[in-house]
Amino acid sequence: MTPNRTQIIPIGPYHPLQEEPEFFKLHVEGEKVVKLDIEIGYNHRGIEKLAEGLTYDQVPFLVERVCGICSTSHPFACVNAIEDVGGFDIPERAKYIRTFVGELERIHSHLLWLGLAGHFLGYNTVWMWAWKYREPVLDCFELLTGNRNHYAMFKPGGVRRDFEDEDLPTAMRILDGLERPLLMFAKIAMADPVLQARLKNVGVLTYEDCVELGALGPTSRASGVPWDVRRDHPYAAYDLVEWDVVTTENGDVFDKVVVRVLEMLESVKICKQCLEKLREVRDGIDANYKEIPPGEGIGHHEAPRGEVFHYVRSDGSNRPIRYKIRAPSFMNVPTNNRAVVGYTVSDATITLAAIDPCYCCTERTIVVDADSGKQLMGWKELLRLSQEKTRKLMEKYKSRMDRVWI
Amino acid sequence: MSIVQGIGYLVIGFLAAAIIGMFAHWFDRKITARVQWRVGPPFFQPVYDLVKLLAKEVIVPEGASRFLFLSAPLFGLAAVSVVSALLIRTVIFPQQTFLGDLIVVIYLLTIPSQAVILGAFASANPLASLGGSREMKLILSYELPFVLAILVPVIKAGETIKLGVILQHQATEGAVIASISGVIAFVISLICMQAKLAKVPFDVPEAETEIMGGAYIEYSGAALGLFKLTQWMMMFVVPFFLMMLFIGAVNWRQSWLNIVWAALIYIGILLFITLVRNTNPRLRIDQIMKFFWAKITPIAIVAVILAFLGL
């Protein structure tokens, strides 16, 4: 093979496939992908550093903005981490509300992914239909939390708003109405021969690949790895309700669709149980903790894309001195190296999308020398660089900046 | 036929195909929208799109072959206009056709696809050349079963390659589709038409989410507009060609009502194209080649044999 036989097909930094900036260099021979270069890091926002400047009450609002789709997963993990510092317990009603919001979000996120996956395959009808059935889910959010996407429900020690009793039957009706379309999607996926031709045995991740690379969420569960932090390390009300971890065996894109569709049905089940319990359990929604003691805490949440991990260190003041986020896409994006290589360009696009990537959650910055692998810049140098840049910008746009600050 | 007459036919052919093609495009988008719980575009949207594209700047990418890049859309448009003129004239005067016009039509119908390939390779973009090579494989896939399917009406009409004779034969003896081989061949040609029009599941040369419009990626402004117009005109020309071969198109001498009947059949075919494209995902190019060569071509051969046996 001579080097000039391979051609580079760029996917990104701006590409209709994915709505965030990312860059996949597909080295192809004809249509076959022989090598993949992953370049992310176009959208680093410095959330962790920002978190150090905010109080514990404000941090959930900040981390909610990490991702627009799983916008409750980060606050969920965040409050788990903060509560872990002091070993706090929260009222049972707040637990059910948290679980309900987390699961309803999984439904809306998976439906969104399902629609996009259809779009990537040129199956725009699935796209529109999935998003049509996602609409009542968002309505349900608006009804119960007041917001369609960023719910701002979580606070350390409980939740911010209670569910009204008169809204619960409507929410129940919306959940009942979801079951039929979800079963329909399951049936479409199982029965459509063309869909199977496109998705079966495409982008296969084996059990070993998943374990080795630490793949998370539906990506690993489609390969038969039964990891689910909701069951393995229960928090909120996940140990108080009945549900199953969905796994399939083949690890191809088709199985990832199946896992997500079945997971949505499990989520409907959990949500319904939560609503039932919310009729009876009335022990308040907030434990009203005033002080966060010095110490460290970790928090998990099984986000729609996999386990979100938050770490917080407290020195006893009212704000964290170190905050650390690891989003699931950070673990899932490298699996593309196994799943994409060896298949065609057509397969590559749906495989890249099959991990349901969320790049802006994943972004982090480190400067290394590519040849030696030596780290050139660490936290302190990057911070200094950023502050210098800000200072330069402020001098350059001084007149405009003044207006912005006012 | 004088030159003036010839130009007259060309203009009529172009206008008819452009207007009906724009309607077909609007119909396609509207039905798609309704299937997908959307509202859909207003009736004149294709006109707005075309006018806007024609008025916009044409950007020729650096490193592209300027002449080929800009002339490729014109080749396609010219070919499809000639086919349209030829078909319309044949329907009006079925006696006055020349020997082998069927072959000319089949030949000219591949030129829009070849124009796409030409433009793709001229634009010096890796995604475009991928799209171009896919278009080439697509032609290789569907052309054989398409020609085999067309052989059925040729055999039925007494082994003629004159379109006019095929039309007259159907006017007197009944439509080709009224036989077993006719039905099989018609269905096959409908599937080939879907590929010829590069609609889902065969839209691999464009494949927006894979190769960002593929062959058309570098096109902008009027050049893109002409490509789009060619695509829309194909949505009139190809179904109309199939209607002539299998249903006898518009038998307007018998009764004026037949024109309404033909229009309904045409809309039915459009509906078929639209529904197929809305209920299928995009296939891979290797799957398309396997589908056409391993599944459709043998069935087409069976249809030809049945036609020989007079079924």
XYZ file of C-alpha atoms in Angstrom:
717
model
C 0.000 0.000 0.000
C 1.492 3.295 -1.045
C 0.660 6.282 1.109
C -0.985 8.260 -1.685
C -3.656 5.622 -2.111
C -5.317 6.747 1.071
C -7.425 9.832 0.900
C -8.710 11.871 3.799
C -12.460 12.331 4.140
C -13.041 15.052 6.714
C -16.023 14.857 9.025
C -15.930 18.216 10.687
C -15.119 20.700 12.125
C -18.495 21.685 10.708
C -20.475 18.874 9.176
C -24.205 18.230 8.819
C -23.698 14.930 10.613
C -23.240 16.401 14.044
C -24.313 19.693 15.416
C -21.237 20.351 17.496
C -17.724 21.176 16.328
C -15.630 18.027 16.150
C -13.170 16.690 13.644
C -12.859 13.111 12.478
C -10.273 12.488 9.795
C -11.276 9.332 7.976
C -8.312 7.891 6.109
C -10.025 5.973 3.332
C -9.054 3.665 0.518
C -11.930 3.936 -1.901
C -14.854 3.741 0.498
C -13.136 1.717 3.202
C -11.891 3.441 6.336
C -8.384 2.311 7.215
C -7.530 4.801 9.942
C -9.313 7.355 12.078
C -7.958 10.524 13.661
C -10.148 12.047 16.343
C -9.661 15.728 17.026
C -11.901 17.365 19.568
C -11.353 20.452 21.654
C -13.057 23.184 19.649
C -15.388 24.261 22.372
C -13.560 24.280 25.684
C -15.437 26.503 28.099
C -13.599 26.145 31.384
C -16.644 25.028 33.370
C -14.538 23.437 36.112
C -12.671 26.669 36.746
C -15.926 28.650 36.698
C -17.368 26.283 39.307
C -14.631 27.299 41.741
C -15.942 30.840 41.711
C -19.527 29.963 42.577
C -21.307 28.930 45.759
C -22.653 25.424 46.271
C -26.132 26.694 45.534
C -25.011 28.124 42.205
C -22.887 25.237 40.969
C -25.873 23.044 39.911
C -27.081 25.921 37.710
C -23.658 26.158 36.104
C -23.181 22.449 35.436
C -26.708 22.283 34.057
C -25.310 24.345 31.178
C -22.626 21.753 30.393
C -25.078 19.986 28.126
C -28.392 21.094 26.712
C -29.746 17.600 26.122
C -28.812 15.793 29.318
C -29.284 18.994 31.256
C -30.349 17.253 34.439
C -27.597 14.641 34.502
C -24.864 17.045 35.472
C -26.799 18.726 38.302
C -27.832 15.244 39.431
C -24.220 14.102 39.732
C -23.274 17.487 41.172
C -25.755 17.386 44.057
C -24.806 13.750 44.673
C -21.186 14.862 44.983
C -21.941 17.799 47.278
C -24.150 15.630 49.494
C -21.388 13.041 49.572
C -18.990 15.599 51.129
C -21.101 15.874 54.245
C -22.745 12.466 54.061
C -26.169 14.150 53.919
C -29.424 12.347 53.406
C -32.398 13.913 51.629
C -36.174 13.487 52.063
C -37.743 10.548 50.278
C -40.088 12.758 48.269
C -37.128 14.678 46.885
C -35.542 11.351 45.916
C -38.595 10.362 43.891
C -38.758 13.754 42.205
C -35.073 13.525 41.280
C -35.490 10.025 39.901
C -38.549 11.061 37.916
C -36.782 14.034 36.327
C -33.691 11.945 35.571
C -35.665 9.193 33.877
C -37.969 11.476 31.921
C -34.834 13.140 30.631
C -33.522 9.773 29.481
C -36.695 9.303 27.437
C -36.401 12.687 25.771
C -32.690 12.264 25.121
C -33.043 8.792 23.626
C -35.945 9.931 21.450
C -33.799 12.810 20.241
C -30.976 10.401 19.432
C -33.341 8.000 17.698
C -34.561 10.809 15.471
C -31.049 11.941 14.650
C -29.954 8.381 13.914
C -32.813 8.138 11.437
C -31.733 11.406 9.861
C -28.144 10.212 9.523
C -29.419 7.173 7.644
C -31.484 9.349 5.336
C -34.633 8.095 7.077
C -36.119 11.504 7.788
C -39.545 10.139 8.610
C -38.151 8.438 11.710
C -36.480 11.715 12.601
C -39.705 13.709 12.480
C -41.799 11.019 14.140
C -39.376 10.502 17.012
C -39.290 14.220 17.651
C -43.045 14.458 17.448
C -43.367 11.892 20.214
C -40.642 13.695 22.151
C -42.834 16.773 22.266
C -45.263 15.496 24.956
C -42.248 14.601 27.110
C -41.079 18.190 26.966
C -44.636 19.335 27.698
C -44.598 17.085 30.737
C -41.385 18.759 31.879
C -42.921 22.173 31.391
C -45.978 21.146 33.336
C -44.069 19.753 36.309
C -40.898 21.850 36.449
C -41.852 25.001 34.564
C -39.151 24.525 31.921
C -38.833 22.471 28.773
C -35.099 21.901 28.739
C -33.141 23.383 31.610
C -35.300 22.388 34.545
C -33.230 23.903 37.395
C -34.832 21.389 39.756
C -31.836 20.251 41.763
C -30.226 21.784 44.800
C -27.920 20.295 47.406
C -30.215 18.787 50.010
C -33.288 18.286 47.847
C -35.144 19.798 44.932
C -36.202 23.384 44.316
C -39.836 22.894 43.418
C -42.463 20.404 44.457
C -44.780 18.631 42.015
C -48.386 19.736 42.363
C -50.868 16.949 43.038
C -53.285 18.097 40.344
C -50.552 17.808 37.675
C -49.733 14.181 38.399
C -52.679 12.619 36.459
C -51.707 14.624 33.338
C -48.120 13.431 33.630
C -49.390 9.879 34.028
C -51.507 10.236 30.899
C -48.493 11.499 28.919
C -46.445 8.500 30.084
C -49.251 6.108 29.144
C -49.411 7.712 25.722
C -45.694 7.149 25.216
C -45.801 3.376 25.430
C -47.532 2.829 22.106
C -45.100 4.903 19.985
C -42.118 3.387 21.805
C -43.345 -0.114 21.029
C -43.931 1.034 17.459
C -40.302 2.178 17.186
C -39.160 -1.126 18.645
C -41.244 -2.930 16.039
C -39.924 -0.782 13.175
C -36.344 -1.459 14.231
C -36.919 -5.191 14.563
C -38.955 -5.688 11.392
C -37.559 -3.341 8.726
C -35.238 -5.379 6.486
C -33.586 -2.305 4.957
C -32.832 -0.883 8.383
C -31.348 -4.200 9.426
C -29.212 -4.316 6.290
C -27.776 -0.937 7.213
C -27.289 -1.480 10.944
C -26.604 -5.151 11.628
C -22.927 -6.101 11.986
C -21.928 -2.489 11.484
C -19.595 -0.701 13.876
C -19.229 -3.724 16.116
C -17.703 -3.176 19.549
C -16.858 -6.408 21.313
C -17.223 -7.011 25.029
C -13.416 -6.891 25.359
C -13.195 -3.554 23.504
C -15.755 -2.044 25.841
C -14.019 -3.268 28.970
C -10.607 -2.224 27.726
C -11.653 1.269 26.682
C -14.093 1.725 29.528
C -17.078 2.423 27.313
C -20.153 3.538 29.227
C -23.903 3.606 29.022
C -25.850 2.180 26.084
C -22.605 1.919 24.108
C -21.284 -0.748 26.457
C -24.643 -2.280 27.355
C -25.209 -3.034 23.640
C -22.052 -5.169 23.812
C -23.298 -7.143 26.776
C -21.408 -5.227 29.473
C -24.003 -4.857 32.230
C -22.673 -1.657 33.745
C -25.277 0.715 35.076
C -24.408 2.973 37.962
C -28.076 3.292 38.864
C -28.015 -0.363 39.921
C -24.360 -0.813 40.873
C -24.153 2.254 43.100
C -27.735 3.283 43.841
C -28.589 6.878 44.604
C -31.848 8.872 44.750
C -34.746 6.410 44.540
C -33.257 3.881 42.128
C -33.140 1.188 44.815
C -36.751 1.896 45.763
C -38.319 1.172 42.374
C -38.522 -1.931 40.183
C -36.587 -1.878 36.919
C -34.094 -3.867 34.844
C -30.784 -3.114 33.205
C -31.164 -3.684 29.465
C -28.285 -5.406 27.694
C -27.855 -6.976 24.271
C -25.028 -9.102 22.933
C -23.847 -8.091 19.478
C -22.418 -4.620 20.040
C -23.369 -3.355 16.576
C -25.289 -0.185 15.801
C -28.525 -2.136 15.539
C -28.164 -3.330 19.120
C -27.486 0.201 20.279
C -30.822 1.221 18.801
C -32.543 -1.718 20.497
C -30.921 -0.995 23.868
C -32.029 2.620 23.755
C -35.588 1.833 22.740
C -35.931 -0.802 25.478
C -34.322 1.538 28.003
C -36.971 4.116 27.251
C -39.642 1.564 28.123
C -37.826 0.857 31.413
C -37.710 4.596 32.068
C -41.448 4.877 31.523
C -41.832 2.110 34.105
C -39.642 3.942 36.643
C -41.399 7.269 36.050
C -44.806 5.711 36.639
C -43.681 4.137 39.904
C -42.296 7.488 41.020
C -45.585 9.218 40.277
C -47.469 6.548 42.253
C -45.164 7.029 45.237
C -45.392 10.809 45.046
C -49.098 10.564 45.886
C -48.247 9.031 49.278
C -44.790 10.182 50.306
C -44.976 13.667 51.807
C -41.904 14.362 53.876
C -40.813 17.654 52.324
C -38.546 18.314 49.428
C -35.549 19.991 51.056
C -33.295 18.948 53.933
C -32.016 22.556 54.257
C -28.358 21.943 54.911
C -26.558 25.169 55.665
C -22.904 24.195 55.941
C -20.744 22.021 53.712
C -17.933 20.596 55.883
C -14.347 20.312 54.581
C -13.699 17.148 52.622
C -14.124 15.437 49.285
C -17.134 14.006 47.562
C -17.947 12.102 44.409
C -21.262 11.852 42.622
C -22.492 9.641 39.804
C -25.493 9.665 37.616
C -26.283 7.292 34.789
C -26.899 9.925 32.132
C -28.584 8.895 28.865
C -25.086 8.547 27.358
C -23.483 6.715 30.290
C -22.095 7.442 33.697
C -21.462 11.099 34.555
C -18.877 11.533 37.261
C -18.447 14.657 39.387
C -15.832 15.286 42.038
C -15.878 18.146 44.516
C -13.403 19.228 47.190
C -14.487 21.551 49.966
C -12.435 23.520 52.476
C -15.436 24.384 54.621
C -16.160 27.673 52.859
C -19.262 28.235 50.775
C -17.636 27.345 47.457
C -15.681 24.348 46.112
C -11.915 24.667 45.826
C -11.731 22.017 43.102
C -14.414 20.760 40.820
C -14.007 17.957 38.308
C -16.396 16.638 35.680
C -16.079 13.555 33.529
C -18.812 13.200 30.950
C -19.532 9.773 29.377
C -18.559 10.884 25.868
C -14.985 11.226 27.132
C -14.889 7.460 27.484
C -17.090 6.670 24.493
C -15.489 8.800 21.768
C -12.230 6.756 21.681
C -14.230 3.580 21.034
C -14.746 4.943 17.516
C -11.182 3.890 16.802
C -12.344 0.283 17.075
C -15.864 0.633 15.750
C -15.262 2.718 12.620
C -12.015 1.321 11.182
C -12.590 -1.463 8.662
C -16.066 -0.339 7.621
C -17.111 2.013 4.803
C -17.635 5.756 4.910
C -21.404 5.214 4.902
C -21.108 3.032 7.977
C -18.680 5.414 9.630
C -21.213 8.222 9.881
C -23.869 6.218 11.686
C -21.250 4.515 13.854
C -19.792 7.855 14.923
C -23.286 8.952 15.858
C -24.207 5.679 17.558
C -22.359 6.508 20.762
C -24.638 9.561 21.018
C -21.627 11.846 21.414
C -21.730 15.095 23.316
C -18.508 16.905 22.533
C -18.893 20.078 24.536
C -19.363 17.980 27.696
C -16.128 16.236 26.875
C -13.821 19.092 25.987
C -10.685 19.491 27.995
C -7.339 21.001 27.198
C -3.827 19.701 27.598
C -0.834 20.690 25.537
C 1.537 17.850 24.685
C 4.406 17.381 22.301
C 3.023 14.963 19.719
C 6.357 13.242 19.093
C 7.596 12.643 22.602
C 4.243 12.670 24.355
C 5.665 15.047 26.945
C 3.244 17.423 28.602
C 4.112 21.018 27.764
C 1.440 22.916 29.647
C -0.449 21.980 32.764
C -3.302 23.552 34.702
C -1.258 26.525 35.944
C 0.268 27.463 32.590
C -3.065 27.179 30.791
C -4.726 29.289 33.443
C -2.057 31.966 33.081
C -2.477 31.850 29.300
C -6.221 32.264 29.606
C -5.910 35.177 32.018
C -3.430 36.920 29.741
C -5.796 36.463 26.812
C -8.691 37.883 28.798
C -6.608 40.882 29.812
C -5.614 41.518 26.188
C -9.200 41.233 25.016
C -10.377 43.628 27.702
C -7.802 46.206 26.641
C -8.723 45.793 22.998
C -12.467 46.050 23.477
C -12.453 48.280 26.514
C -15.258 50.579 25.439
C -17.497 47.675 24.487
C -16.636 45.702 27.605
C -17.775 48.547 29.822
C -21.194 48.386 28.322
C -21.335 44.632 28.694
C -20.466 44.712 32.373
C -23.121 47.320 33.086
C -38.678 19.350 -40.020
C -37.145 22.793 -40.229
C -34.730 24.274 -37.693
C -37.396 26.688 -36.459
C -39.750 23.784 -35.785
C -36.963 21.938 -33.995
C -36.223 24.880 -31.747
C -39.942 25.265 -31.120
C -40.195 21.655 -29.962
C -37.145 22.106 -27.738
C -38.649 25.172 -26.067
C -41.965 23.401 -25.560
C -40.170 20.338 -24.210
C -38.068 22.406 -21.840
C -41.002 24.472 -20.544
C -43.293 21.483 -20.106
C -40.643 19.497 -18.252
C -39.615 22.489 -16.135
C -43.155 23.409 -15.114
C -44.361 19.855 -14.473
C -41.029 19.045 -12.837
C -41.405 21.976 -10.449
C -44.884 20.779 -9.616
C -43.485 17.287 -9.035
C -40.832 18.677 -6.735
C -43.402 20.661 -4.774
C -45.663 17.612 -4.597
C -42.768 15.498 -3.343
C -41.897 17.996 -0.626
C -45.500 18.576 0.396
C -46.328 14.886 0.703
C -43.059 14.304 2.553
C -43.962 17.075 4.949
C -47.434 15.657 5.539
C -46.024 12.178 6.155
C -43.635 13.720 8.680
C -46.255 15.768 10.577
C -45.012 19.010 9.077
C -46.814 21.730 7.132
C -44.686 21.770 3.979
C -43.750 24.502 1.493
C -46.112 26.800 -0.405
C -47.016 25.910 -3.984
C -44.535 28.264 -5.636
C -41.590 27.296 -3.431
C -39.624 25.592 -6.287
C -39.951 28.787 -8.324
C -38.697 30.889 -5.416
C -35.816 28.468 -4.881
C -34.832 28.495 -8.533
C -35.047 32.281 -8.926
C -33.001 32.762 -5.782
C -30.339 30.297 -6.872
C -30.105 31.813 -10.357
C -29.517 35.252 -8.867
C -26.756 34.134 -6.516
C -23.033 34.239 -7.042
C -21.382 31.217 -8.651
C -18.200 30.282 -6.840
C -15.673 28.193 -8.738
C -13.344 26.446 -6.292
C -9.616 26.907 -6.600
C -8.012 24.044 -8.500
C -11.231 23.137 -10.284
C -11.408 22.767 -14.039
C -13.415 25.907 -14.759
C -14.864 24.970 -18.136
C -15.981 21.473 -17.138
C -17.217 22.622 -13.760
C -19.499 25.273 -15.252
C -20.583 23.380 -18.373
C -21.562 20.138 -16.597
C -24.972 21.446 -15.439
C -25.692 22.638 -18.990
C -25.035 19.173 -20.463
C -27.566 17.644 -18.118
C -30.154 20.323 -18.717
C -29.748 20.125 -22.517
C -30.078 16.340 -22.537
C -33.204 16.262 -20.419
C -34.790 19.053 -22.526
C -34.160 17.073 -25.709
C -35.696 13.934 -24.181
C -38.717 15.912 -23.065
C -39.176 17.424 -26.542
C -38.781 14.019 -28.162
C -41.320 12.356 -25.869
C -43.899 15.114 -26.206
C -43.572 15.154 -29.979
C -43.941 11.366 -30.100
C -47.150 11.533 -28.096
C -48.595 14.175 -30.416
C -47.446 12.627 -33.709
C -46.784 8.910 -33.090
C -46.444 8.209 -36.829
C -43.647 10.689 -37.417
C -40.887 9.156 -35.255
C -37.534 7.984 -36.533
C -36.028 4.530 -36.207
C -34.195 4.016 -32.920
C -35.603 6.971 -30.997
C -36.082 4.635 -28.038
C -32.337 4.049 -27.936
C -31.667 7.765 -28.189
C -33.963 8.415 -25.217
C -32.278 5.739 -23.066
C -28.926 7.154 -24.047
C -29.870 10.768 -23.348
C -31.425 9.860 -19.998
C -28.025 8.792 -18.672
C -26.436 12.120 -19.591
C -27.730 14.042 -16.529
C -26.049 11.438 -14.309
C -22.876 11.694 -16.360
C -23.016 15.471 -16.031
C -23.108 15.021 -12.271
C -20.029 12.790 -12.436
C -18.262 15.275 -14.690
C -19.044 18.197 -12.413
C -18.061 16.213 -9.343
C -14.624 15.317 -10.675
C -14.116 18.800 -12.094
C -14.666 20.397 -8.704
C -11.515 18.884 -7.156
C -13.093 18.050 -3.822
C -12.546 14.662 -2.163
C -16.171 14.444 -1.039
C -17.371 15.364 -4.521
C -15.164 12.752 -6.146
C -16.527 10.194 -3.681
C -20.026 11.284 -4.696
C -19.049 11.072 -8.362
C -17.684 7.576 -8.014
C -20.836 6.538 -6.180
C -22.976 7.990 -8.975
C -20.910 5.976 -11.465
C -21.476 2.752 -9.516
C -25.146 3.631 -9.243
C -25.462 3.947 -13.037
C -23.693 0.609 -13.481
C -26.124 -0.945 -11.010
C -29.484 0.157 -12.361
C -28.847 0.567 -16.074
C -28.836 -3.131 -16.950
C -32.174 -4.051 -15.308
C -33.641 -0.764 -16.604
C -32.802 -1.653 -20.218
C -33.983 -5.246 -19.694
C -37.307 -3.978 -18.366
C -37.660 -1.712 -21.385
C -37.103 -4.725 -23.647
C -40.493 -6.081 -22.554
C -42.620 -3.401 -24.287
C -40.200 -3.566 -27.212
C -40.933 -7.290 -27.622
C -44.652 -6.836 -26.959
C -44.986 -4.201 -29.678
C -43.505 -6.556 -32.276
C -39.804 -6.097 -31.681
C -39.598 -2.467 -32.620
C -37.320 0.270 -31.331
C -39.608 3.049 -32.493
C -41.394 4.761 -29.624
C -44.261 5.766 -31.878
C -44.925 2.147 -32.850
C -44.949 1.085 -29.203
C -47.515 3.820 -28.516
C -49.719 2.898 -31.482
C -49.511 -0.770 -30.614
C -50.797 -0.036 -27.126
C -53.536 2.233 -28.459
C -54.931 -0.640 -30.504
C -53.939 -3.807 -28.613
C -54.077 -2.612 -24.999
C -51.382 -1.550 -22.563
C -48.226 -3.582 -22.030
C -48.873 -3.527 -18.317
C -51.931 -5.738 -18.818
C -49.691 -8.829 -19.006
C -47.591 -10.692 -16.440
C -44.263 -9.737 -17.985
C -45.522 -6.146 -18.324
C -46.347 -5.900 -14.622
C -42.975 -7.339 -13.580
C -41.083 -5.072 -15.963
C -43.056 -2.016 -14.834
C -42.296 -2.639 -11.168
C -38.605 -3.165 -11.976
C -38.464 0.003 -14.011
C -40.125 1.918 -11.151
C -37.362 0.740 -8.802
C -34.713 1.654 -11.378
C -36.387 5.048 -11.747
C -35.994 5.616 -8.002
C -32.261 5.049 -8.463
C -32.139 7.164 -11.624
C -33.704 10.054 -9.736
C -31.239 9.422 -6.863
C -33.972 9.337 -4.235
C -33.757 7.492 -0.919
C -32.933 4.568 -0.578
C -30.625 5.184 -3.538
C -29.495 8.752 -2.791
C -25.892 7.726 -2.116
C -24.308 10.259 -4.515
C -25.726 13.122 -2.454
C -25.997 11.558 1.034
C -26.137 14.795 2.957
C -25.191 13.343 6.333
C -22.342 11.252 4.921
C -20.622 13.279 2.246
C -22.456 16.618 2.558
C -24.224 16.646 -0.785
C -21.407 14.734 -2.470
C -21.237 15.662 -6.124
C -22.990 18.991 -5.541
C -20.845 20.104 -2.614
C -18.879 22.790 -4.479
C -21.791 24.034 -6.582
C -23.478 27.305 -5.791
C -25.711 29.881 -7.401
C -26.927 29.431 -10.963
C -24.866 26.286 -11.589
C -26.501 24.569 -8.607
C -29.852 25.956 -9.732
C -29.469 24.322 -13.140
C -28.548 20.994 -11.528
C -31.611 21.213 -9.321
C -33.786 22.131 -12.292
C -32.413 19.118 -14.173
C -33.305 16.885 -11.234
C -36.846 18.266 -11.130
C -37.267 17.863 -14.900
C -36.131 14.247 -14.552
C -39.055 13.788 -12.192
C -41.301 14.521 -15.152
C -39.332 12.913 -17.957
C -38.558 9.490 -16.487
C -42.065 8.682 -15.174
C -43.555 9.977 -18.430
C -41.199 7.779 -20.444
C -42.270 4.745 -18.405
C -45.927 5.667 -18.869
C -45.391 5.755 -22.627
C -43.715 2.362 -22.621
C -46.049 0.503 -20.290
C -49.382 2.303 -20.224
C -49.390 3.965 -23.616
C -49.159 7.426 -22.024
C -51.881 9.810 -23.160
C -54.167 8.252 -25.715
C -55.658 11.699 -26.383
C -57.045 10.872 -29.819
C -59.582 8.510 -28.299
C -60.977 10.785 -25.656
C -59.932 14.023 -23.918
C -60.698 12.355 -20.605
C -57.610 10.205 -21.115
C -55.453 13.252 -20.371
C -56.972 13.458 -16.882
C -56.470 9.711 -16.519
C -52.801 10.050 -17.531
C -52.320 12.944 -15.094
C -53.734 10.796 -12.301
C -51.411 7.937 -13.176
C -48.473 10.352 -13.211
C -49.410 11.676 -9.763
C -49.739 8.078 -8.596
C -46.183 7.370 -9.731
C -44.978 10.534 -7.960
C -46.744 9.377 -4.826
C -44.984 6.030 -5.099
C -41.574 7.740 -5.393
C -42.311 9.977 -2.412
C -43.633 7.227 -0.173
C -40.735 4.903 -0.950
C -38.287 7.641 -0.150
C -40.015 8.368 3.131
C -40.243 4.823 4.392
C -36.689 3.668 3.813
C -33.232 4.482 5.068
C -30.386 5.043 2.649
C -28.646 1.883 1.456
C -24.903 1.534 1.112
C -23.516 1.562 -2.428
C -22.301 -2.041 -2.196
C -25.740 -3.120 -1.004
C -27.335 -1.245 -3.918
C -25.092 -3.005 -6.434
C -25.872 -6.395 -4.892
C -29.580 -5.555 -4.861
C -29.710 -4.609 -8.542
C -27.384 -7.249 -9.913
C -28.282 -10.233 -7.758
C -32.006 -9.633 -7.237
C -33.475 -7.246 -9.790
C -31.548 -8.290 -12.921
C -32.567 -12.010 -12.755
C -36.197 -10.999 -12.299
C -35.863 -8.663 -15.280
C -34.446 -11.520 -17.353
C -37.418 -13.670 -16.348
C -39.741 -10.871 -17.460
C -38.017 -10.704 -20.852
C -38.326 -14.478 -21.284
C -42.003 -14.329 -20.345
C -42.494 -11.576 -22.916
C -40.876 -13.766 -25.581
C -43.284 -16.537 -24.660
C -46.115 -14.068 -25.188
C -47.254 -13.841 -21.570
